[in-house]
């Protein structure tokens, strides 16, 4: 009995000592980030069957454990990914918003107004050289604003690429560290006896940091059998095994359906922020028919449409020579022609057995991939649809989602819309200007727009002419004048041969056909001799018009009415060159000679008067004119250029407001979960001080028990005396 009292006292001393040690450790780590409050797992040691009943054996201090709520931790990790994503996205959106902020400085909007005001000034004084120089100055300033804005957006995209690379590297490092901790935890865990609490805390901290980069979830089967996986299911850590993420360059994949006989691959050239999904809608052989495909830029949620709202279908054709025969590659197979789709030139390696339903996916950018050793990389790049909803099968949380969404969705949309403004400006101004005349007539004209395939109809996707879809059936007027006297000699139109002529048809006539038609134009000289007027040619895939040597330098010309838009499309007698916001510029010919700025036009008496302001007036009215402005994913036909750009600025502001709102919302949820987690795992100084006093008294009481047992033993031994 007395021996039992001694054992009970000893076990109580050990338990109290363990509690005091743990309490002291809690106090010491009260401010240590990631430390979980610990406690002693103690249990009744049981008892022995004995008279007068079961004799107790004291207490067992089995192991030191930590206060931890797995459900709260998992909830916090998931929410932390959302909060990190929106916090990072809002920070970057603030920089993007500043690019378009014109509240305290001049930008594109004011430059656009100044440009059109300069045209209105020219309409008041069309023969004033200083006004023409001023117009060029305002035009150059507008072009610089477009270019600088695009450059600023691209700089942010570059910063996103750097951040993505660093983020992916850190994710892989964290995965390796967690796997290493799993290995140590397995080795150091003794069930029911020893728990490596500090290692468990460290692992939790690494998982929390990992969740700031990507949205992850955890599955814990005990010890080191701990799995960290993306919310889409792909594991990053599975026990001691790791799987890496990587940033891969432009990629493509074929999704050939069962039964399809197509054995070729898709090819592409170019880059874009969107991911292209190509689906064959009509099968067949490109040499005997015209297989067709459609394109989606948001994973198949929506398909590209033309300005009339009809779904765009692209013909797959083979390259032909002048005689209409297929051009063959080195293996003797017909070559499939490239097709321009937005910013990509798309083609195929095989011309036959296209099957409806086959899909091809092109990722013309650096993307995020999960690497599985036996299956290769899987695309998990965050993807936002044009409906504003994210692809749930891709990464949606963490900083990496913010970086990709900013780079591809936000910057991509803003650049597309900025290009749409610049492209529409170029077209609308050039469409009017190309039909006008300045203070000086023309002796030559250099086209500014490149035609990639000079043998294909200019309105086709294979020709790849910017604004080729805007061309119409019609004709072009040329007016010829005696260079010395200025007298009108004759006027002519283009004439295309039957059966496709005599007018220009963008669905039938190529650049080579246009050159032949221009070279067929005749002019009657002042001496009555009829000669070939022009010597047109193609240089660097652009149209060049020069006077034919037979005119003996006696003739100059002016452009007249153009019902087809052909000259504007090819960049002849135009004010602007370039195709979008990055390369918009004033035509070099006009920059070298302001007299070529078309302020007027050839009138009914075939005269070009210095005081004619018809063209300048019409261009000046573009400031308020409702025009059609198109991106590949939307068409607006009821706004002016200024209104469209103002709406773009509003969109940027709305996106910033969205990111700010989500930052506040998810930040509040994350903070609430963090408070709940720390209420379980955090160290409360007052509570620990109370425990210290409590277990100090417990220790004293246990020692008193041993003293009492010793005194009883001494009394018993004293009976022998």
PDB file of C-alpha atoms in Angstrom, residues 546-710:
ATOM      1  CA  UNK A 546       4.218  54.658-110.215  1.00  0.00           C
ATOM      2  CA  UNK A 547       3.624  56.498-113.461  1.00  0.00           C
ATOM      3  CA  UNK A 548       4.489  54.444-116.528  1.00  0.00           C
ATOM      4  CA  UNK A 549       7.611  55.554-118.434  1.00  0.00           C
ATOM      5  CA  UNK A 550       5.443  56.100-121.536  1.00  0.00           C
ATOM      6  CA  UNK A 551       3.872  59.121-119.827  1.00  0.00           C
ATOM      7  CA  UNK A 552       7.289  60.816-120.211  1.00  0.00           C
ATOM      8  CA  UNK A 553       6.971  62.520-116.819  1.00  0.00           C
ATOM      9  CA  UNK A 554       4.131  64.629-118.197  1.00  0.00           C
ATOM     10  CA  UNK A 555       1.329  63.200-116.099  1.00  0.00           C
ATOM     11  CA  UNK A 556       0.324  63.250-112.450  1.00  0.00           C
ATOM     12  CA  UNK A 557      -2.818  61.873-110.887  1.00  0.00           C
ATOM     13  CA  UNK A 558      -5.332  62.281-108.081  1.00  0.00           C
ATOM     14  CA  UNK A 559      -7.510  59.662-106.459  1.00  0.00           C
ATOM     15  CA  UNK A 560     -11.261  59.845-106.840  1.00  0.00           C
ATOM     16  CA  UNK A 561     -14.268  58.042-105.451  1.00  0.00           C
ATOM     17  CA  UNK A 562     -13.609  54.504-104.251  1.00  0.00           C
ATOM     18  CA  UNK A 563     -16.753  52.491-103.573  1.00  0.00           C
ATOM     19  CA  UNK A 564     -14.773  49.352-102.718  1.00  0.00           C
ATOM     20  CA  UNK A 565     -12.398  50.630-100.019  1.00  0.00           C
ATOM     21  CA  UNK A 566      -9.611  48.966-101.975  1.00  0.00           C
ATOM     22  CA  UNK A 567      -7.154  51.874-101.828  1.00  0.00           C
ATOM     23  CA  UNK A 568      -7.761  52.415 -98.114  1.00  0.00           C
ATOM     24  CA  UNK A 569      -7.255  48.698 -97.511  1.00  0.00           C
ATOM     25  CA  UNK A 570      -3.973  48.636 -99.413  1.00  0.00           C
ATOM     26  CA  UNK A 571      -2.749  51.924 -97.916  1.00  0.00           C
ATOM     27  CA  UNK A 572      -2.721  54.019-101.098  1.00  0.00           C
ATOM     28  CA  UNK A 573      -3.172  57.789-100.593  1.00  0.00           C
ATOM     29  CA  UNK A 574      -3.896  57.211 -96.902  1.00  0.00           C
ATOM     30  CA  UNK A 575      -3.183  59.398 -93.900  1.00  0.00           C
ATOM     31  CA  UNK A 576      -2.224  56.600 -91.487  1.00  0.00           C
ATOM     32  CA  UNK A 577      -0.026  53.561 -91.811  1.00  0.00           C
ATOM     33  CA  UNK A 578       0.034  50.635 -89.409  1.00  0.00           C
ATOM     34  CA  UNK A 579      -2.634  48.207 -88.252  1.00  0.00           C
ATOM     35  CA  UNK A 580      -3.166  48.895 -84.555  1.00  0.00           C
ATOM     36  CA  UNK A 581      -2.228  50.795 -81.433  1.00  0.00           C
ATOM     37  CA  UNK A 582       1.401  49.662 -81.378  1.00  0.00           C
ATOM     38  CA  UNK A 583       2.369  50.635 -84.947  1.00  0.00           C
ATOM     39  CA  UNK A 584      -0.073  53.405 -85.890  1.00  0.00           C
ATOM     40  CA  UNK A 585       1.822  56.227 -87.621  1.00  0.00           C
ATOM     41  CA  UNK A 586       1.370  58.963 -90.173  1.00  0.00           C
ATOM     42  CA  UNK A 587       2.031  57.828 -93.737  1.00  0.00           C
ATOM     43  CA  UNK A 588       5.677  58.587 -94.563  1.00  0.00           C
ATOM     44  CA  UNK A 589       4.732  60.249 -97.858  1.00  0.00           C
ATOM     45  CA  UNK A 590       2.537  62.737 -96.003  1.00  0.00           C
ATOM     46  CA  UNK A 591       5.161  63.340 -93.332  1.00  0.00           C
ATOM     47  CA  UNK A 592       7.619  64.215 -96.088  1.00  0.00           C
ATOM     48  CA  UNK A 593       5.176  66.469 -97.913  1.00  0.00           C
ATOM     49  CA  UNK A 594       2.292  68.096 -96.025  1.00  0.00           C
ATOM     50  CA  UNK A 595       0.797  69.196 -99.357  1.00  0.00           C
ATOM     51  CA  UNK A 596      -0.307  65.563 -99.787  1.00  0.00           C
ATOM     52  CA  UNK A 597      -2.698  65.844 -96.857  1.00  0.00           C
ATOM     53  CA  UNK A 598      -6.045  65.467 -98.583  1.00  0.00           C
ATOM     54  CA  UNK A 599      -8.242  68.328 -97.443  1.00  0.00           C
ATOM     55  CA  UNK A 600     -10.422  68.395-100.587  1.00  0.00           C
ATOM     56  CA  UNK A 601     -11.383  66.148-103.491  1.00  0.00           C
ATOM     57  CA  UNK A 602     -11.782  66.138-107.253  1.00  0.00           C
ATOM     58  CA  UNK A 603     -15.053  67.942-107.967  1.00  0.00           C
ATOM     59  CA  UNK A 604     -17.574  67.483-110.766  1.00  0.00           C
ATOM     60  CA  UNK A 605     -15.479  69.585-113.122  1.00  0.00           C
ATOM     61  CA  UNK A 606     -12.452  67.368-112.405  1.00  0.00           C
ATOM     62  CA  UNK A 607     -10.780  70.204-110.545  1.00  0.00           C
ATOM     63  CA  UNK A 608      -8.874  70.167-107.239  1.00  0.00           C
ATOM     64  CA  UNK A 609      -9.308  73.545-105.607  1.00  0.00           C
ATOM     65  CA  UNK A 610      -6.910  74.722-102.890  1.00  0.00           C
ATOM     66  CA  UNK A 611      -9.828  76.010-100.869  1.00  0.00           C
ATOM     67  CA  UNK A 612     -11.795  72.745-101.010  1.00  0.00           C
ATOM     68  CA  UNK A 613     -12.361  71.451 -97.464  1.00  0.00           C
ATOM     69  CA  UNK A 614     -14.766  68.548 -98.101  1.00  0.00           C
ATOM     70  CA  UNK A 615     -12.412  65.767 -97.007  1.00  0.00           C
ATOM     71  CA  UNK A 616     -11.105  67.672 -93.955  1.00  0.00           C
ATOM     72  CA  UNK A 617     -14.674  68.420 -92.909  1.00  0.00           C
ATOM     73  CA  UNK A 618     -15.751  64.795 -93.240  1.00  0.00           C
ATOM     74  CA  UNK A 619     -12.780  63.505 -91.250  1.00  0.00           C
ATOM     75  CA  UNK A 620     -13.389  66.163 -88.580  1.00  0.00           C
ATOM     76  CA  UNK A 621     -16.952  64.859 -88.190  1.00  0.00           C
ATOM     77  CA  UNK A 622     -15.604  61.451 -87.169  1.00  0.00           C
ATOM     78  CA  UNK A 623     -15.277  62.847 -83.658  1.00  0.00           C
ATOM     79  CA  UNK A 624     -19.014  62.255 -83.157  1.00  0.00           C
ATOM     80  CA  UNK A 625     -19.808  59.723 -85.871  1.00  0.00           C
ATOM     81  CA  UNK A 626     -21.236  56.366 -84.810  1.00  0.00           C
ATOM     82  CA  UNK A 627     -19.062  53.686 -86.390  1.00  0.00           C
ATOM     83  CA  UNK A 628     -18.528  49.942 -86.185  1.00  0.00           C
ATOM     84  CA  UNK A 629     -15.694  48.956 -83.841  1.00  0.00           C
ATOM     85  CA  UNK A 630     -14.812  45.283 -83.672  1.00  0.00           C
ATOM     86  CA  UNK A 631     -12.707  42.991 -81.562  1.00  0.00           C
ATOM     87  CA  UNK A 632     -12.684  39.263 -82.252  1.00  0.00           C
ATOM     88  CA  UNK A 633     -15.063  38.753 -79.343  1.00  0.00           C
ATOM     89  CA  UNK A 634     -17.495  41.656 -79.637  1.00  0.00           C
ATOM     90  CA  UNK A 635     -18.814  44.211 -82.114  1.00  0.00           C
ATOM     91  CA  UNK A 636     -20.065  47.706 -81.273  1.00  0.00           C
ATOM     92  CA  UNK A 637     -21.770  49.763 -83.982  1.00  0.00           C
ATOM     93  CA  UNK A 638     -23.449  52.599 -82.086  1.00  0.00           C
ATOM     94  CA  UNK A 639     -20.532  54.503 -80.585  1.00  0.00           C
ATOM     95  CA  UNK A 640     -17.965  57.004 -81.693  1.00  0.00           C
ATOM     96  CA  UNK A 641     -14.254  56.376 -81.231  1.00  0.00           C
ATOM     97  CA  UNK A 642     -14.178  58.683 -78.210  1.00  0.00           C
ATOM     98  CA  UNK A 643     -17.160  56.978 -76.602  1.00  0.00           C
ATOM     99  CA  UNK A 644     -15.708  53.526 -77.183  1.00  0.00           C
ATOM    100  CA  UNK A 645     -12.413  54.516 -75.587  1.00  0.00           C
ATOM    101  CA  UNK A 646     -14.275  56.136 -72.669  1.00  0.00           C
ATOM    102  CA  UNK A 647     -16.096  52.840 -72.150  1.00  0.00           C
ATOM    103  CA  UNK A 648     -12.748  51.057 -72.145  1.00  0.00           C
ATOM    104  CA  UNK A 649     -11.544  53.385 -69.386  1.00  0.00           C
ATOM    105  CA  UNK A 650     -14.771  52.657 -67.493  1.00  0.00           C
ATOM    106  CA  UNK A 651     -14.183  48.921 -67.928  1.00  0.00           C
ATOM    107  CA  UNK A 652     -10.707  49.243 -66.439  1.00  0.00           C
ATOM    108  CA  UNK A 653     -12.174  51.151 -63.491  1.00  0.00           C
ATOM    109  CA  UNK A 654     -14.870  48.508 -63.036  1.00  0.00           C
ATOM    110  CA  UNK A 655     -12.265  45.740 -63.053  1.00  0.00           C
ATOM    111  CA  UNK A 656     -10.287  47.600 -60.386  1.00  0.00           C
ATOM    112  CA  UNK A 657     -13.436  48.041 -58.327  1.00  0.00           C
ATOM    113  CA  UNK A 658     -14.138  44.318 -58.660  1.00  0.00           C
ATOM    114  CA  UNK A 659     -10.647  43.400 -57.468  1.00  0.00           C
ATOM    115  CA  UNK A 660     -10.875  45.840 -54.567  1.00  0.00           C
ATOM    116  CA  UNK A 661     -14.280  44.527 -53.496  1.00  0.00           C
ATOM    117  CA  UNK A 662     -13.083  40.926 -53.656  1.00  0.00           C
ATOM    118  CA  UNK A 663      -9.944  41.852 -51.736  1.00  0.00           C
ATOM    119  CA  UNK A 664     -12.020  43.289 -48.908  1.00  0.00           C
ATOM    120  CA  UNK A 665     -14.534  40.433 -48.976  1.00  0.00           C
ATOM    121  CA  UNK A 666     -12.071  37.544 -49.057  1.00  0.00           C
ATOM    122  CA  UNK A 667      -9.724  39.375 -46.709  1.00  0.00           C
ATOM    123  CA  UNK A 668     -12.487  39.585 -44.107  1.00  0.00           C
ATOM    124  CA  UNK A 669     -13.332  35.888 -44.495  1.00  0.00           C
ATOM    125  CA  UNK A 670      -9.684  34.922 -44.241  1.00  0.00           C
ATOM    126  CA  UNK A 671      -9.151  37.047 -41.151  1.00  0.00           C
ATOM    127  CA  UNK A 672     -12.202  35.506 -39.494  1.00  0.00           C
ATOM    128  CA  UNK A 673     -10.912  31.986 -40.173  1.00  0.00           C
ATOM    129  CA  UNK A 674      -7.445  32.969 -39.001  1.00  0.00           C
ATOM    130  CA  UNK A 675      -8.894  34.275 -35.739  1.00  0.00           C
ATOM    131  CA  UNK A 676     -10.792  31.018 -35.275  1.00  0.00           C
ATOM    132  CA  UNK A 677      -7.676  28.973 -35.991  1.00  0.00           C
ATOM    133  CA  UNK A 678      -5.552  30.994 -33.580  1.00  0.00           C
ATOM    134  CA  UNK A 679      -8.251  30.752 -30.928  1.00  0.00           C
ATOM    135  CA  UNK A 680      -7.476  27.027 -30.973  1.00  0.00           C
ATOM    136  CA  UNK A 681      -3.741  27.004 -31.634  1.00  0.00           C
ATOM    137  CA  UNK A 682      -2.654  30.363 -30.253  1.00  0.00           C
ATOM    138  CA  UNK A 683      -1.036  30.896 -26.871  1.00  0.00           C
ATOM    139  CA  UNK A 684      -3.015  32.903 -24.328  1.00  0.00           C
ATOM    140  CA  UNK A 685      -0.557  34.388 -21.829  1.00  0.00           C
ATOM    141  CA  UNK A 686      -3.103  34.726 -19.033  1.00  0.00           C
ATOM    142  CA  UNK A 687      -4.246  31.147 -19.464  1.00  0.00           C
ATOM    143  CA  UNK A 688      -0.701  29.821 -19.499  1.00  0.00           C
ATOM    144  CA  UNK A 689       0.233  31.827 -16.393  1.00  0.00           C
ATOM    145  CA  UNK A 690      -2.793  30.364 -14.657  1.00  0.00           C
ATOM    146  CA  UNK A 691      -1.743  26.875 -15.772  1.00  0.00           C
ATOM    147  CA  UNK A 692       1.773  27.497 -14.504  1.00  0.00           C
ATOM    148  CA  UNK A 693       0.454  28.319 -11.034  1.00  0.00           C
ATOM    149  CA  UNK A 694      -1.987  25.413 -11.213  1.00  0.00           C
ATOM    150  CA  UNK A 695       0.659  22.801 -12.099  1.00  0.00           C
ATOM    151  CA  UNK A 696       3.113  24.316  -9.633  1.00  0.00           C
ATOM    152  CA  UNK A 697       0.578  23.582  -6.900  1.00  0.00           C
ATOM    153  CA  UNK A 698      -0.008  20.149  -8.407  1.00  0.00           C
ATOM    154  CA  UNK A 699       3.712  19.485  -8.207  1.00  0.00           C
ATOM    155  CA  UNK A 700       3.790  20.644  -4.579  1.00  0.00           C
ATOM    156  CA  UNK A 701       0.805  18.444  -3.737  1.00  0.00           C
ATOM    157  CA  UNK A 702       2.440  15.418  -5.383  1.00  0.00           C
ATOM    158  CA  UNK A 703       5.605  16.038  -3.419  1.00  0.00           C
ATOM    159  CA  UNK A 704       3.507  16.292  -0.228  1.00  0.00           C
ATOM    160  CA  UNK A 705       1.970  12.926  -1.050  1.00  0.00           C
ATOM    161  CA  UNK A 706       5.415  11.345  -1.270  1.00  0.00           C
ATOM    162  CA  UNK A 707       6.417  13.043   2.022  1.00  0.00           C
ATOM    163  CA  UNK A 708       3.282  11.725   3.686  1.00  0.00           C
ATOM    164  CA  UNK A 709       3.930   8.204   2.430  1.00  0.00           C
ATOM    165  CA  UNK A 710       7.485   8.428   3.713  1.00  0.00           C
TER     166      UNK A 710
END
